[in-house]
Amino acid sequence: MDRCPLLMHNVVRKGKGGVVVDQIKIAIIGGDRRELYLAEHLANQGFSVSLSGYEKHGQLPGLNFIDPVLACAGAQAIIMPLAGVREDLTPNCPFSSSPPQVGERFFAAIPMGIPVFIGWARQPMIELAASVQLVEVGEDDELAILNSVPTAEGAIAIAMNETDITIHGSNCLVIGFGRCGFTLATMLQGLGGKVTVAARKAGDAARAQQMGMAFTHVQDLQENVQGMEFIYNTVPGVMVLSRQVLERAGNCKIIVDIASGRGGTDFESAAQLNIKAVHALGLPGKVAPLAAGKILTRVYPRFLKQYDVIRR
């Protein structure tokens, strides 16, 4: 990784002895190998880096603190996992036996104006973070499009490993034709799958048909899900694969739901109907952490400039 001049990431202030130059401090709170790679990159670029949630990892680019409040002390920006945090307000921390709690005490300790970056936030966190500058980066176009590649590859890999048929020649349904759905449908088509896209917009229908894919409106899934062997959902926050739809999906080999939050699948009904269903979150960090980490190193300098952590 190239190293930028250290002075690009310094804060100049006046002290008793004259001008004092401090390194800009970035706190990384929780996360997996993606965030660890980002932390290493930032340290190599001249930032001071502190971490919380990495005590089980051997070599770190900065000090690890069990208490996330201590890790954030004096930081000009705080970066939390792209995958967000769990309902109990702890991030995914494979390198920690006791993940840091990012609750009321944590946010109360953060000075106003300090940006707190996170992939996406649940409503309880949004409410707790009302006094700070919470920045959800998961919907950033560049980040989402780049991340769609390892996400799609991971979703396809799950389907390949969990079934006894090939994607080639099989009926594949992709629900949602956004940034991730588009990449996933394109990859499935490239593997020889017979792809049907389910979406709502007329523009999505036109694009799918222009690409040689079939199309169905999401509202018509119950009538058109029969015969689908691989089903992928990318739509968050909506129960698109309800029990009524699943009851018509008797030929389905597997459902891979990659939507954030609780997904869009009635997993309980799927189990009762003997349909294998996997809620696959955080796939980039699991299947391609190095590539996913490099994506973070590409987009975070822009975020840090946008929120005046570093000067343009």
GROMACS .gro file of C-alpha atoms in nm:
model
  312
    1MET     CA    1   0.000   0.000   0.000
    2ASP     CA    2   0.133   0.340  -0.099
    3ARG     CA    3   0.204   0.582   0.181
    4CYS     CA    4   0.087   0.941   0.147
    5PRO     CA    5   0.288   1.223   0.303
    6LEU     CA    6   0.222   1.223   0.677
    7LEU     CA    7   0.143   1.595   0.687
    8MET     CA    8  -0.167   1.535   0.475
    9HIS     CA    9  -0.327   1.368   0.777
   10ASN     CA   10  -0.217   1.598   1.056
   11VAL     CA   11  -0.395   1.859   1.264
   12VAL     CA   12  -0.201   2.179   1.324
   13ARG     CA   13  -0.276   2.364   1.646
   14LYS     CA   14  -0.110   2.625   1.864
   15GLY     CA   15   0.053   2.506   2.185
   16LYS     CA   16   0.252   2.672   2.460
   17GLY     CA   17   0.575   2.608   2.276
   18GLY     CA   18   0.443   2.726   1.941
   19VAL     CA   19   0.286   2.523   1.661
   20VAL     CA   20   0.206   2.159   1.746
   21VAL     CA   21   0.131   1.897   1.484
   22ASP     CA   22  -0.096   1.606   1.584
   23GLN     CA   23  -0.184   1.303   1.378
   24ILE     CA   24  -0.551   1.270   1.289
   25LYS     CA   25  -0.694   0.987   1.496
   26ILE     CA   26  -0.945   0.737   1.357
   27ALA     CA   27  -1.121   0.486   1.584
   28ILE     CA   28  -1.231   0.151   1.439
   29ILE     CA   29  -1.503  -0.001   1.659
   30GLY     CA   30  -1.577  -0.365   1.579
   31GLY     CA   31  -1.580  -0.539   1.246
   32ASP     CA   32  -1.409  -0.825   1.068
   33ARG     CA   33  -1.110  -0.861   0.838
   34ARG     CA   34  -1.245  -0.589   0.608
   35GLU     CA   35  -1.226  -0.325   0.877
   36LEU     CA   36  -0.893  -0.460   0.996
   37TYR     CA   37  -0.751  -0.419   0.646
   38LEU     CA   38  -0.891  -0.065   0.640
   39ALA     CA   39  -0.727   0.008   0.977
   40GLU     CA   40  -0.391  -0.113   0.846
   41HIS     CA   41  -0.430   0.100   0.536
   42LEU     CA   42  -0.516   0.411   0.736
   43ALA     CA   43  -0.216   0.357   0.964
   44ASN     CA   44   0.008   0.325   0.659
   45GLN     CA   45  -0.135   0.652   0.528
   46GLY     CA   46  -0.021   0.839   0.839
   47PHE     CA   47  -0.333   0.831   1.056
   48SER     CA   48  -0.328   0.738   1.422
   49VAL     CA   49  -0.556   0.435   1.460
   50SER     CA   50  -0.720   0.292   1.771
   51LEU     CA   51  -0.941  -0.015   1.780
   52SER     CA   52  -1.195  -0.194   1.994
   53GLY     CA   53  -1.306  -0.552   1.942
   54TYR     CA   54  -0.977  -0.701   1.818
   55GLU     CA   55  -0.807  -0.835   2.132
   56LYS     CA   56  -0.779  -1.188   1.988
   57HIS     CA   57  -0.585  -1.071   1.683
   58GLY     CA   58  -0.208  -1.081   1.708
   59GLN     CA   59  -0.063  -0.783   1.524
   60LEU     CA   60  -0.266  -0.463   1.505
   61PRO     CA   61  -0.196  -0.123   1.346
   62GLY     CA   62  -0.288   0.053   1.670
   63LEU     CA   63  -0.386  -0.002   2.032
   64ASN     CA   64  -0.691  -0.215   2.104
   65PHE     CA   65  -0.921  -0.108   2.388
   66ILE     CA   66  -1.173  -0.332   2.559
   67ASP     CA   67  -1.377  -0.019   2.633
   68PRO     CA   68  -1.488   0.144   2.304
   69VAL     CA   69  -1.524   0.480   2.481
   70LEU     CA   70  -1.150   0.481   2.549
   71ALA     CA   71  -1.076   0.384   2.189
   72CYS     CA   72  -1.274   0.687   2.069
   73ALA     CA   73  -1.114   0.940   2.304
   74GLY     CA   74  -0.964   1.219   2.095
   75ALA     CA   75  -1.071   1.066   1.762
   76GLN     CA   76  -1.166   1.293   1.473
   77ALA     CA   77  -1.376   1.015   1.315
   78ILE     CA   78  -1.521   0.681   1.421
   79ILE     CA   79  -1.570   0.391   1.183
   80MET     CA   80  -1.807   0.108   1.271
   81PRO     CA   81  -1.869  -0.211   1.071
   82LEU     CA   82  -2.014  -0.198   0.723
   83ALA     CA   83  -2.246  -0.480   0.836
   84GLY     CA   84  -2.391  -0.259   1.109
   85VAL     CA   85  -2.453  -0.384   1.463
   86ARG     CA   86  -2.681  -0.645   1.615
   87GLU     CA   87  -3.004  -0.576   1.798
   88ASP     CA   88  -2.814  -0.591   2.129
   89LEU     CA   89  -2.596  -0.302   2.003
   90THR     CA   90  -2.281  -0.509   1.965
   91PRO     CA   91  -2.097  -0.530   1.633
   92ASN     CA   92  -1.981  -0.850   1.472
   93CYS     CA   93  -1.633  -0.905   1.616
   94PRO     CA   94  -1.474  -1.237   1.516
   95PHE     CA   95  -1.152  -1.122   1.683
   96SER     CA   96  -1.316  -1.058   2.021
   97SER     CA   97  -1.465  -1.282   2.288
   98SER     CA   98  -1.648  -0.982   2.437
   99PRO     CA   99  -1.770  -0.746   2.162
  100PRO     CA  100  -1.785  -0.378   2.259
  101GLN     CA  101  -2.122  -0.235   2.354
  102VAL     CA  102  -2.218   0.075   2.156
  103GLY     CA  103  -2.515   0.188   2.361
  104GLU     CA  104  -2.617   0.508   2.537
  105ARG     CA  105  -2.289   0.547   2.728
  106PHE     CA  106  -2.089   0.510   2.409
  107PHE     CA  107  -2.274   0.778   2.213
  108ALA     CA  108  -2.293   1.013   2.510
  109ALA     CA  109  -1.911   1.018   2.517
  110ILE     CA  110  -1.874   1.125   2.152
  111PRO     CA  111  -1.843   1.504   2.102
  112MET     CA  112  -2.094   1.670   1.872
  113GLY     CA  113  -1.973   1.706   1.516
  114ILE     CA  114  -1.757   1.392   1.516
  115PRO     CA  115  -1.874   1.172   1.226
  116VAL     CA  116  -1.960   0.813   1.312
  117PHE     CA  117  -1.957   0.602   0.995
  118ILE     CA  118  -2.151   0.276   0.974
  119GLY     CA  119  -2.285   0.065   0.690
  120TRP     CA  120  -2.644   0.087   0.808
  121ALA     CA  121  -2.809   0.143   1.144
  122ARG     CA  122  -3.114  -0.006   1.313
  123GLN     CA  123  -3.371   0.232   1.458
  124PRO     CA  124  -3.254   0.193   1.823
  125MET     CA  125  -2.903   0.303   1.721
  126ILE     CA  126  -3.037   0.596   1.518
  127GLU     CA  127  -3.223   0.716   1.826
  128LEU     CA  128  -2.920   0.675   2.053
  129ALA     CA  129  -2.700   0.857   1.804
  130ALA     CA  130  -2.930   1.158   1.769
  131SER     CA  131  -2.668   1.388   1.927
  132VAL     CA  132  -2.382   1.283   1.697
  133GLN     CA  133  -2.322   1.287   1.323
  134LEU     CA  134  -2.423   0.933   1.228
  135VAL     CA  135  -2.337   0.859   0.864
  136GLU     CA  136  -2.482   0.548   0.699
  137VAL     CA  137  -2.255   0.465   0.406
  138GLY     CA  138  -2.413   0.139   0.291
  139GLU     CA  139  -2.623   0.311   0.023
  140ASP     CA  140  -2.329   0.497  -0.128
  141ASP     CA  141  -2.334   0.416  -0.501
  142GLU     CA  142  -1.964   0.347  -0.543
  143LEU     CA  143  -1.944   0.131  -0.231
  144ALA     CA  144  -2.264  -0.061  -0.303
  145ILE     CA  145  -2.175  -0.134  -0.665
  146LEU     CA  146  -1.824  -0.250  -0.583
  147ASN     CA  147  -1.952  -0.463  -0.293
  148SER     CA  148  -2.215  -0.622  -0.515
  149VAL     CA  149  -1.945  -0.834  -0.681
  150PRO     CA  150  -1.822  -1.029  -0.375
  151THR     CA  151  -2.180  -1.038  -0.246
  152ALA     CA  152  -2.308  -1.198  -0.565
  153GLU     CA  153  -2.018  -1.441  -0.584
  154GLY     CA  154  -2.079  -1.543  -0.223
  155ALA     CA  155  -2.451  -1.593  -0.279
  156ILE     CA  156  -2.385  -1.811  -0.582
  157ALA     CA  157  -2.123  -2.010  -0.393
  158ILE     CA  158  -2.376  -2.087  -0.118
  159ALA     CA  159  -2.624  -2.215  -0.373
  160MET     CA  160  -2.360  -2.431  -0.540
  161ASN     CA  161  -2.242  -2.581  -0.212
  162GLU     CA  162  -2.589  -2.647  -0.071
  163THR     CA  163  -2.759  -2.809  -0.371
  164ASP     CA  164  -2.714  -3.112  -0.593
  165ILE     CA  165  -2.784  -2.945  -0.929
  166THR     CA  166  -2.602  -2.696  -1.146
  167ILE     CA  167  -2.700  -2.335  -1.198
  168HIS     CA  168  -2.644  -2.392  -1.568
  169GLY     CA  169  -2.981  -2.477  -1.720
  170SER     CA  170  -3.171  -2.412  -1.395
  171ASN     CA  171  -3.448  -2.161  -1.332
  172CYS     CA  172  -3.312  -1.877  -1.120
  173LEU     CA  173  -3.525  -1.605  -0.965
  174VAL     CA  174  -3.365  -1.278  -0.851
  175ILE     CA  175  -3.593  -1.055  -0.645
  176GLY     CA  176  -3.487  -0.694  -0.672
  177PHE     CA  177  -3.294  -0.539  -0.960
  178GLY     CA  178  -3.093  -0.276  -0.777
  179ARG     CA  179  -2.715  -0.261  -0.764
  180CYS     CA  180  -2.673  -0.605  -0.608
  181GLY     CA  181  -2.962  -0.770  -0.788
  182PHE     CA  182  -2.832  -0.650  -1.124
  183THR     CA  183  -2.484  -0.793  -1.061
  184LEU     CA  184  -2.625  -1.120  -0.929
  185ALA     CA  185  -2.863  -1.169  -1.221
  186THR     CA  186  -2.583  -1.096  -1.468
  187MET     CA  187  -2.352  -1.353  -1.305
  188LEU     CA  188  -2.624  -1.618  -1.296
  189GLN     CA  189  -2.698  -1.559  -1.663
  190GLY     CA  190  -2.325  -1.587  -1.737
  191LEU     CA  191  -2.325  -1.929  -1.571
  192GLY     CA  192  -2.604  -2.046  -1.799
  193GLY     CA  193  -2.891  -1.998  -1.558
  194LYS     CA  194  -3.236  -1.916  -1.693
  195VAL     CA  195  -3.290  -1.594  -1.504
  196THR     CA  196  -3.618  -1.430  -1.407
  197VAL     CA  197  -3.607  -1.088  -1.240
  198ALA     CA  198  -3.880  -0.980  -0.999
  199ALA     CA  199  -3.905  -0.605  -0.941
  200ARG     CA  200  -4.155  -0.319  -0.940
  201LYS     CA  201  -4.032  -0.058  -1.186
  202ALA     CA  202  -4.114  -0.056  -1.555
  203GLY     CA  203  -3.754   0.046  -1.620
  204ASP     CA  204  -3.630  -0.269  -1.447
  205ALA     CA  205  -3.864  -0.478  -1.661
  206ALA     CA  206  -3.729  -0.315  -1.976
  207ARG     CA  207  -3.367  -0.361  -1.869
  208ALA     CA  208  -3.417  -0.727  -1.774
  209GLN     CA  209  -3.589  -0.805  -2.101
  210GLN     CA  210  -3.324  -0.615  -2.297
  211MET     CA  211  -3.066  -0.843  -2.132
  212GLY     CA  212  -3.255  -1.155  -2.233
  213MET     CA  213  -3.404  -1.225  -1.890
  214ALA     CA  214  -3.766  -1.293  -1.803
  215PHE     CA  215  -3.951  -1.049  -1.576
  216THR     CA  216  -4.230  -1.065  -1.322
  217HIS     CA  217  -4.372  -0.797  -1.097
  218VAL     CA  218  -4.304  -0.857  -0.727
  219GLN     CA  219  -4.677  -0.855  -0.663
  220ASP     CA  220  -4.714  -1.150  -0.899
  221LEU     CA  221  -4.459  -1.376  -0.730
  222GLN     CA  222  -4.723  -1.612  -0.598
  223GLU     CA  223  -4.835  -1.689  -0.953
  224ASN     CA  224  -4.486  -1.705  -1.104
  225VAL     CA  225  -4.265  -1.871  -0.844
  226GLN     CA  226  -4.352  -2.224  -0.953
  227GLY     CA  227  -4.064  -2.402  -1.119
  228MET     CA  228  -3.795  -2.177  -0.971
  229GLU     CA  229  -3.503  -2.384  -0.845
  230PHE     CA  230  -3.275  -2.110  -0.714
  231ILE     CA  231  -3.433  -1.807  -0.547
  232TYR     CA  232  -3.231  -1.504  -0.439
  233ASN     CA  233  -3.376  -1.210  -0.251
  234THR     CA  234  -3.203  -0.873  -0.242
  235VAL     CA  235  -3.497  -0.660  -0.121
  236PRO     CA  236  -3.473  -0.554   0.247
  237GLY     CA  237  -3.753  -0.460   0.481
  238VAL     CA  238  -4.037  -0.629   0.285
  239MET     CA  239  -4.165  -0.984   0.328
  240VAL     CA  240  -4.154  -1.065  -0.043
  241LEU     CA  241  -4.120  -1.440   0.019
  242SER     CA  242  -4.424  -1.481   0.242
  243ARG     CA  243  -4.581  -1.814   0.332
  244GLN     CA  244  -4.833  -1.771   0.051
  245VAL     CA  245  -4.548  -1.737  -0.200
  246LEU     CA  246  -4.342  -2.017  -0.046
  247GLU     CA  247  -4.634  -2.258  -0.065
  248ARG     CA  248  -4.612  -2.228  -0.444
  249ALA     CA  249  -4.232  -2.275  -0.454
  250GLY     CA  250  -4.226  -2.651  -0.417
  251ASN     CA  251  -3.955  -2.696  -0.680
  252CYS     CA  252  -3.712  -2.462  -0.503
  253LYS     CA  253  -3.376  -2.613  -0.408
  254ILE     CA  254  -3.259  -2.318  -0.199
  255ILE     CA  255  -3.342  -1.961  -0.110
  256VAL     CA  256  -3.044  -1.732  -0.053
  257ASP     CA  257  -3.159  -1.408   0.110
  258ILE     CA  258  -2.888  -1.141   0.107
  259ALA     CA  259  -3.110  -0.851   0.214
  260SER     CA  260  -3.001  -0.653   0.519
  261GLY     CA  261  -3.187  -0.654   0.850
  262ARG     CA  262  -3.426  -0.945   0.884
  263GLY     CA  263  -3.428  -1.008   0.511
  264GLY     CA  264  -3.742  -1.058   0.307
  265THR     CA  265  -3.810  -1.428   0.365
  266ASP     CA  266  -4.047  -1.600   0.606
  267PHE     CA  267  -3.776  -1.835   0.730
  268GLU     CA  268  -4.005  -2.010   0.978
  269SER     CA  269  -4.253  -2.099   0.705
  270ALA     CA  270  -3.970  -2.207   0.475
  271ALA     CA  271  -3.850  -2.455   0.739
  272GLN     CA  272  -4.204  -2.587   0.789
  273LEU     CA  273  -4.238  -2.635   0.413
  274ASN     CA  274  -3.898  -2.811   0.394
  275ILE     CA  275  -3.749  -2.538   0.176
  276LYS     CA  276  -3.385  -2.470   0.251
  277ALA     CA  277  -3.341  -2.098   0.318
  278VAL     CA  278  -3.022  -1.916   0.413
  279HIS     CA  279  -3.001  -1.557   0.537
  280ALA     CA  280  -2.655  -1.466   0.415
  281LEU     CA  281  -2.536  -1.136   0.560
  282GLY     CA  282  -2.190  -0.979   0.536
  283LEU     CA  283  -2.085  -1.197   0.245
  284PRO     CA  284  -1.799  -0.973   0.123
  285GLY     CA  285  -1.625  -1.005   0.460
  286LYS     CA  286  -1.673  -1.382   0.463
  287VAL     CA  287  -1.594  -1.487   0.107
  288ALA     CA  288  -1.352  -1.216  -0.008
  289PRO     CA  289  -1.229  -1.011   0.291
  290LEU     CA  290  -0.916  -0.886   0.117
  291ALA     CA  291  -1.106  -0.762  -0.189
  292ALA     CA  292  -1.377  -0.616   0.036
  293GLY     CA  293  -1.116  -0.445   0.250
  294LYS     CA  294  -0.958  -0.288  -0.056
  295ILE     CA  295  -1.300  -0.149  -0.149
  296LEU     CA  296  -1.317   0.023   0.191
  297THR     CA  297  -0.972   0.175   0.140
  298ARG     CA  298  -1.095   0.314  -0.191
  299VAL     CA  299  -1.412   0.482  -0.063
  300TYR     CA  300  -1.327   0.593   0.291
  301PRO     CA  301  -1.082   0.869   0.190
  302ARG     CA  302  -1.373   1.031   0.007
  303PHE     CA  303  -1.597   1.000   0.314
  304LEU     CA  304  -1.328   1.151   0.535
  305LYS     CA  305  -1.288   1.445   0.297
  306GLN     CA  306  -1.663   1.490   0.260
  307TYR     CA  307  -1.704   1.526   0.636
  308ASP     CA  308  -1.395   1.745   0.678
  309VAL     CA  309  -1.192   1.492   0.874
  310ILE     CA  310  -0.912   1.556   0.628
  311ARG     CA  311  -0.878   1.867   0.416
  312ARG     CA  312  -0.958   1.844   0.047
   0.00000   0.00000   0.00000
